[in-house]
């Protein structure tokens, strides 16, 4: 962490509540940053706009709009929680001479853990099983109520970045056969370490996999990457797991595929919008598990994010290279 003489003025959305930084993070944050809430900023904009050098952008808040950027002439850095930056207009931000940093390493392990948790839960129908176990209607446990084997099954990983690779490491322990598709092939020793086989064509992976897990960033190339055509290529016994962004899947096509048994099931940590409207068809389907975008939702991960964001702010305002800088 860069040595600082004074704590840089840093805009945050709020403290506590759904939009604010965690109250138990505030003590650490205050040691390093002079925190200014959005409300304080709006009440005293004339004085504070000159002083603010950083934005601590905690789960998309405060939104880095053109209007906000224009009102902060000395802004140097935006520290973004998490890895995804699809909610930020990187070109716009960089046109103001402002740097952006994210926290890729804080999210890698918990997100890969969640991917495996969803894979296991959907393969073994844990949510349905729980409902049967606790339902007052249940008189006996049926012997023909079956799930799918995970051990020995084929896992297709789409997006073999840090998270995809961690998923592969975990899947290896389940003796899964691993296929992956990625823009760039990984080094041979990295492939061998997890026993992963590269599929240059995503279609090959879709046709062979029993489980397909999505681990890509949301970009113009990956938006609706999985649509009707791709779902039809998958085995009718296959399960789709999404731990990246909802928009990577054409959700209407997914609903149809699940209703018509084109694929067997889906486990989604991400959808669009989030949360889904209460009458959305995905919420009515028994063969779907949905969690509320909790890939990085662990105490340790969120604390690591905070520390990494503070480091980026201190580096950025002190003119030092920012290790986790995101380039548009
Ligand atoms: O981008 C990420 O790291 C997660 O989705 C949390 O927003």
PDB file of N, CA and C in Angstrom, residues 35-82:
ATOM      1  N   UNK A  35     -13.714   9.587   4.030  1.00  0.00           N
ATOM      2  CA  UNK A  35     -14.936   9.158   3.357  1.00  0.00           C
ATOM      3  C   UNK A  35     -15.965  10.287   3.273  1.00  0.00           C
ATOM      4  N   UNK A  36     -16.486  10.466   2.081  1.00  0.00           N
ATOM      5  CA  UNK A  36     -17.540  11.462   1.867  1.00  0.00           C
ATOM      6  C   UNK A  36     -18.736  10.721   1.276  1.00  0.00           C
ATOM      7  N   UNK A  37     -19.838  10.721   1.987  1.00  0.00           N
ATOM      8  CA  UNK A  37     -21.015  10.043   1.424  1.00  0.00           C
ATOM      9  C   UNK A  37     -21.628  10.924   0.339  1.00  0.00           C
ATOM     10  N   UNK A  38     -22.405  10.285  -0.515  1.00  0.00           N
ATOM     11  CA  UNK A  38     -23.069  10.999  -1.609  1.00  0.00           C
ATOM     12  C   UNK A  38     -23.928  12.136  -1.045  1.00  0.00           C
ATOM     13  N   UNK A  39     -24.569  11.857   0.078  1.00  0.00           N
ATOM     14  CA  UNK A  39     -25.424  12.895   0.665  1.00  0.00           C
ATOM     15  C   UNK A  39     -24.594  14.100   1.127  1.00  0.00           C
ATOM     16  N   UNK A  40     -23.464  13.808   1.777  1.00  0.00           N
ATOM     17  CA  UNK A  40     -22.583  14.917   2.225  1.00  0.00           C
ATOM     18  C   UNK A  40     -22.100  15.719   1.013  1.00  0.00           C
ATOM     19  N   UNK A  41     -21.765  14.964  -0.044  1.00  0.00           N
ATOM     20  CA  UNK A  41     -21.277  15.618  -1.262  1.00  0.00           C
ATOM     21  C   UNK A  41     -22.345  16.552  -1.832  1.00  0.00           C
ATOM     22  N   UNK A  42     -23.564  16.042  -1.930  1.00  0.00           N
ATOM     23  CA  UNK A  42     -24.634  16.853  -2.537  1.00  0.00           C
ATOM     24  C   UNK A  42     -24.970  18.064  -1.666  1.00  0.00           C
ATOM     25  N   UNK A  43     -24.798  17.914  -0.358  1.00  0.00           N
ATOM     26  CA  UNK A  43     -25.117  19.039   0.535  1.00  0.00           C
ATOM     27  C   UNK A  43     -24.030  20.106   0.539  1.00  0.00           C
ATOM     28  N   UNK A  44     -22.833  19.709   0.117  1.00  0.00           N
ATOM     29  CA  UNK A  44     -21.712  20.660   0.206  1.00  0.00           C
ATOM     30  C   UNK A  44     -20.842  20.539  -1.039  1.00  0.00           C
ATOM     31  N   UNK A  45     -21.501  20.523  -2.176  1.00  0.00           N
ATOM     32  CA  UNK A  45     -20.826  20.186  -3.430  1.00  0.00           C
ATOM     33  C   UNK A  45     -19.716  21.178  -3.777  1.00  0.00           C
ATOM     34  N   UNK A  46     -19.982  22.446  -3.538  1.00  0.00           N
ATOM     35  CA  UNK A  46     -19.020  23.458  -3.976  1.00  0.00           C
ATOM     36  C   UNK A  46     -17.638  23.226  -3.357  1.00  0.00           C
ATOM     37  N   UNK A  47     -17.613  22.947  -2.069  1.00  0.00           N
ATOM     38  CA  UNK A  47     -16.331  22.743  -1.377  1.00  0.00           C
ATOM     39  C   UNK A  47     -15.742  21.363  -1.697  1.00  0.00           C
ATOM     40  N   UNK A  48     -16.600  20.350  -1.695  1.00  0.00           N
ATOM     41  CA  UNK A  48     -16.085  18.983  -1.797  1.00  0.00           C
ATOM     42  C   UNK A  48     -15.687  18.578  -3.219  1.00  0.00           C
ATOM     43  N   UNK A  49     -16.326  19.163  -4.218  1.00  0.00           N
ATOM     44  CA  UNK A  49     -16.036  18.704  -5.583  1.00  0.00           C
ATOM     45  C   UNK A  49     -14.557  18.880  -5.930  1.00  0.00           C
ATOM     46  N   UNK A  50     -13.912  19.924  -5.402  1.00  0.00           N
ATOM     47  CA  UNK A  50     -12.486  20.149  -5.679  1.00  0.00           C
ATOM     48  C   UNK A  50     -11.605  19.151  -4.926  1.00  0.00           C
ATOM     49  N   UNK A  51     -12.108  18.682  -3.792  1.00  0.00           N
ATOM     50  CA  UNK A  51     -11.254  17.863  -2.913  1.00  0.00           C
ATOM     51  C   UNK A  51     -11.276  16.374  -3.245  1.00  0.00           C
ATOM     52  N   UNK A  52     -12.362  15.927  -3.824  1.00  0.00           N
ATOM     53  CA  UNK A  52     -12.513  14.468  -4.013  1.00  0.00           C
ATOM     54  C   UNK A  52     -11.562  13.961  -5.108  1.00  0.00           C
ATOM     55  N   UNK A  53     -10.776  12.962  -4.735  1.00  0.00           N
ATOM     56  CA  UNK A  53      -9.783  12.399  -5.679  1.00  0.00           C
ATOM     57  C   UNK A  53     -10.118  10.960  -6.076  1.00  0.00           C
ATOM     58  N   UNK A  54     -11.063  10.365  -5.355  1.00  0.00           N
ATOM     59  CA  UNK A  54     -11.332   8.943  -5.634  1.00  0.00           C
ATOM     60  C   UNK A  54     -12.805   8.631  -5.415  1.00  0.00           C
ATOM     61  N   UNK A  55     -13.254   7.620  -6.133  1.00  0.00           N
ATOM     62  CA  UNK A  55     -14.594   7.069  -5.865  1.00  0.00           C
ATOM     63  C   UNK A  55     -14.413   5.626  -5.433  1.00  0.00           C
ATOM     64  N   UNK A  56     -15.038   5.297  -4.331  1.00  0.00           N
ATOM     65  CA  UNK A  56     -15.059   3.922  -3.834  1.00  0.00           C
ATOM     66  C   UNK A  56     -16.392   3.344  -4.291  1.00  0.00           C
ATOM     67  N   UNK A  57     -16.354   2.619  -5.393  1.00  0.00           N
ATOM     68  CA  UNK A  57     -17.584   2.208  -6.077  1.00  0.00           C
ATOM     69  C   UNK A  57     -17.976   0.803  -5.625  1.00  0.00           C
ATOM     70  N   UNK A  58     -18.796   0.790  -4.608  1.00  0.00           N
ATOM     71  CA  UNK A  58     -19.133  -0.470  -3.927  1.00  0.00           C
ATOM     72  C   UNK A  58     -20.415  -1.018  -4.529  1.00  0.00           C
ATOM     73  N   UNK A  59     -20.292  -2.139  -5.241  1.00  0.00           N
ATOM     74  CA  UNK A  59     -21.440  -2.779  -5.881  1.00  0.00           C
ATOM     75  C   UNK A  59     -22.297  -1.779  -6.668  1.00  0.00           C
ATOM     76  N   UNK A  60     -21.603  -1.176  -7.633  1.00  0.00           N
ATOM     77  CA  UNK A  60     -22.233  -0.309  -8.648  1.00  0.00           C
ATOM     78  C   UNK A  60     -22.686   1.042  -8.106  1.00  0.00           C
ATOM     79  N   UNK A  61     -22.397   1.340  -6.848  1.00  0.00           N
ATOM     80  CA  UNK A  61     -22.828   2.621  -6.310  1.00  0.00           C
ATOM     81  C   UNK A  61     -21.633   3.399  -5.746  1.00  0.00           C
ATOM     82  N   UNK A  62     -21.516   4.730  -5.916  1.00  0.00           N
ATOM     83  CA  UNK A  62     -22.408   5.539  -6.716  1.00  0.00           C
ATOM     84  C   UNK A  62     -22.125   5.349  -8.205  1.00  0.00           C
ATOM     85  N   UNK A  63     -23.154   5.498  -9.050  1.00  0.00           N
ATOM     86  CA  UNK A  63     -22.969   5.297 -10.488  1.00  0.00           C
ATOM     87  C   UNK A  63     -22.036   6.371 -11.054  1.00  0.00           C
ATOM     88  N   UNK A  64     -21.060   5.912 -11.854  1.00  0.00           N
ATOM     89  CA  UNK A  64     -20.070   6.862 -12.405  1.00  0.00           C
ATOM     90  C   UNK A  64     -20.634   7.499 -13.676  1.00  0.00           C
ATOM     91  N   UNK A  65     -21.586   8.390 -13.503  1.00  0.00           N
ATOM     92  CA  UNK A  65     -22.233   9.033 -14.650  1.00  0.00           C
ATOM     93  C   UNK A  65     -21.372  10.189 -15.164  1.00  0.00           C
ATOM     94  N   UNK A  66     -21.686  10.615 -16.373  1.00  0.00           N
ATOM     95  CA  UNK A  66     -20.980  11.776 -16.947  1.00  0.00           C
ATOM     96  C   UNK A  66     -21.135  12.986 -16.022  1.00  0.00           C
ATOM     97  N   UNK A  67     -22.347  13.144 -15.506  1.00  0.00           N
ATOM     98  CA  UNK A  67     -22.631  14.291 -14.642  1.00  0.00           C
ATOM     99  C   UNK A  67     -21.737  14.264 -13.389  1.00  0.00           C
ATOM    100  N   UNK A  68     -21.603  13.071 -12.805  1.00  0.00           N
ATOM    101  CA  UNK A  68     -20.770  12.966 -11.601  1.00  0.00           C
ATOM    102  C   UNK A  68     -19.304  13.232 -11.955  1.00  0.00           C
ATOM    103  N   UNK A  69     -18.852  12.642 -13.061  1.00  0.00           N
ATOM    104  CA  UNK A  69     -17.448  12.829 -13.468  1.00  0.00           C
ATOM    105  C   UNK A  69     -17.163  14.309 -13.739  1.00  0.00           C
ATOM    106  N   UNK A  70     -18.121  14.989 -14.340  1.00  0.00           N
ATOM    107  CA  UNK A  70     -17.924  16.418 -14.638  1.00  0.00           C
ATOM    108  C   UNK A  70     -17.835  17.256 -13.367  1.00  0.00           C
ATOM    109  N   UNK A  71     -18.494  16.758 -12.327  1.00  0.00           N
ATOM    110  CA  UNK A  71     -18.513  17.562 -11.093  1.00  0.00           C
ATOM    111  C   UNK A  71     -17.309  17.286 -10.189  1.00  0.00           C
ATOM    112  N   UNK A  72     -16.388  16.412 -10.629  1.00  0.00           N
ATOM    113  CA  UNK A  72     -15.221  16.085  -9.783  1.00  0.00           C
ATOM    114  C   UNK A  72     -13.927  16.352 -10.566  1.00  0.00           C
ATOM    115  N   UNK A  73     -13.496  17.604 -10.644  1.00  0.00           N
ATOM    116  CA  UNK A  73     -12.355  17.931 -11.508  1.00  0.00           C
ATOM    117  C   UNK A  73     -11.029  17.305 -11.067  1.00  0.00           C
ATOM    118  N   UNK A  74     -10.923  16.928  -9.804  1.00  0.00           N
ATOM    119  CA  UNK A  74      -9.647  16.344  -9.346  1.00  0.00           C
ATOM    120  C   UNK A  74      -9.701  14.837  -9.144  1.00  0.00           C
ATOM    121  N   UNK A  75     -10.733  14.248  -9.703  1.00  0.00           N
ATOM    122  CA  UNK A  75     -10.872  12.792  -9.565  1.00  0.00           C
ATOM    123  C   UNK A  75      -9.730  12.087 -10.302  1.00  0.00           C
ATOM    124  N   UNK A  76      -9.104  11.113  -9.614  1.00  0.00           N
ATOM    125  CA  UNK A  76      -7.977  10.399 -10.249  1.00  0.00           C
ATOM    126  C   UNK A  76      -8.281   8.918 -10.461  1.00  0.00           C
ATOM    127  N   UNK A  77      -9.054   8.353  -9.543  1.00  0.00           N
ATOM    128  CA  UNK A  77      -9.221   6.892  -9.617  1.00  0.00           C
ATOM    129  C   UNK A  77     -10.612   6.472  -9.130  1.00  0.00           C
ATOM    130  N   UNK A  78     -11.127   5.462  -9.823  1.00  0.00           N
ATOM    131  CA  UNK A  78     -12.363   4.812  -9.373  1.00  0.00           C
ATOM    132  C   UNK A  78     -11.994   3.386  -9.010  1.00  0.00           C
ATOM    133  N   UNK A  79     -12.215   3.034  -7.748  1.00  0.00           N
ATOM    134  CA  UNK A  79     -11.954   1.652  -7.327  1.00  0.00           C
ATOM    135  C   UNK A  79     -13.285   0.919  -7.324  1.00  0.00           C
ATOM    136  N   UNK A  80     -13.369  -0.133  -8.118  1.00  0.00           N
ATOM    137  CA  UNK A  80     -14.620  -0.871  -8.293  1.00  0.00           C
ATOM    138  C   UNK A  80     -14.554  -2.199  -7.540  1.00  0.00           C
ATOM    139  N   UNK A  81     -15.598  -2.483  -6.782  1.00  0.00           N
ATOM    140  CA  UNK A  81     -15.616  -3.774  -6.078  1.00  0.00           C
ATOM    141  C   UNK A  81     -15.871  -4.886  -7.105  1.00  0.00           C
ATOM    142  N   UNK A  82     -15.286  -6.038  -6.893  1.00  0.00           N
ATOM    143  CA  UNK A  82     -15.529  -7.172  -7.798  1.00  0.00           C
ATOM    144  C   UNK A  82     -14.713  -7.077  -9.070  1.00  0.00           C
TER     145      UNK A  82
END
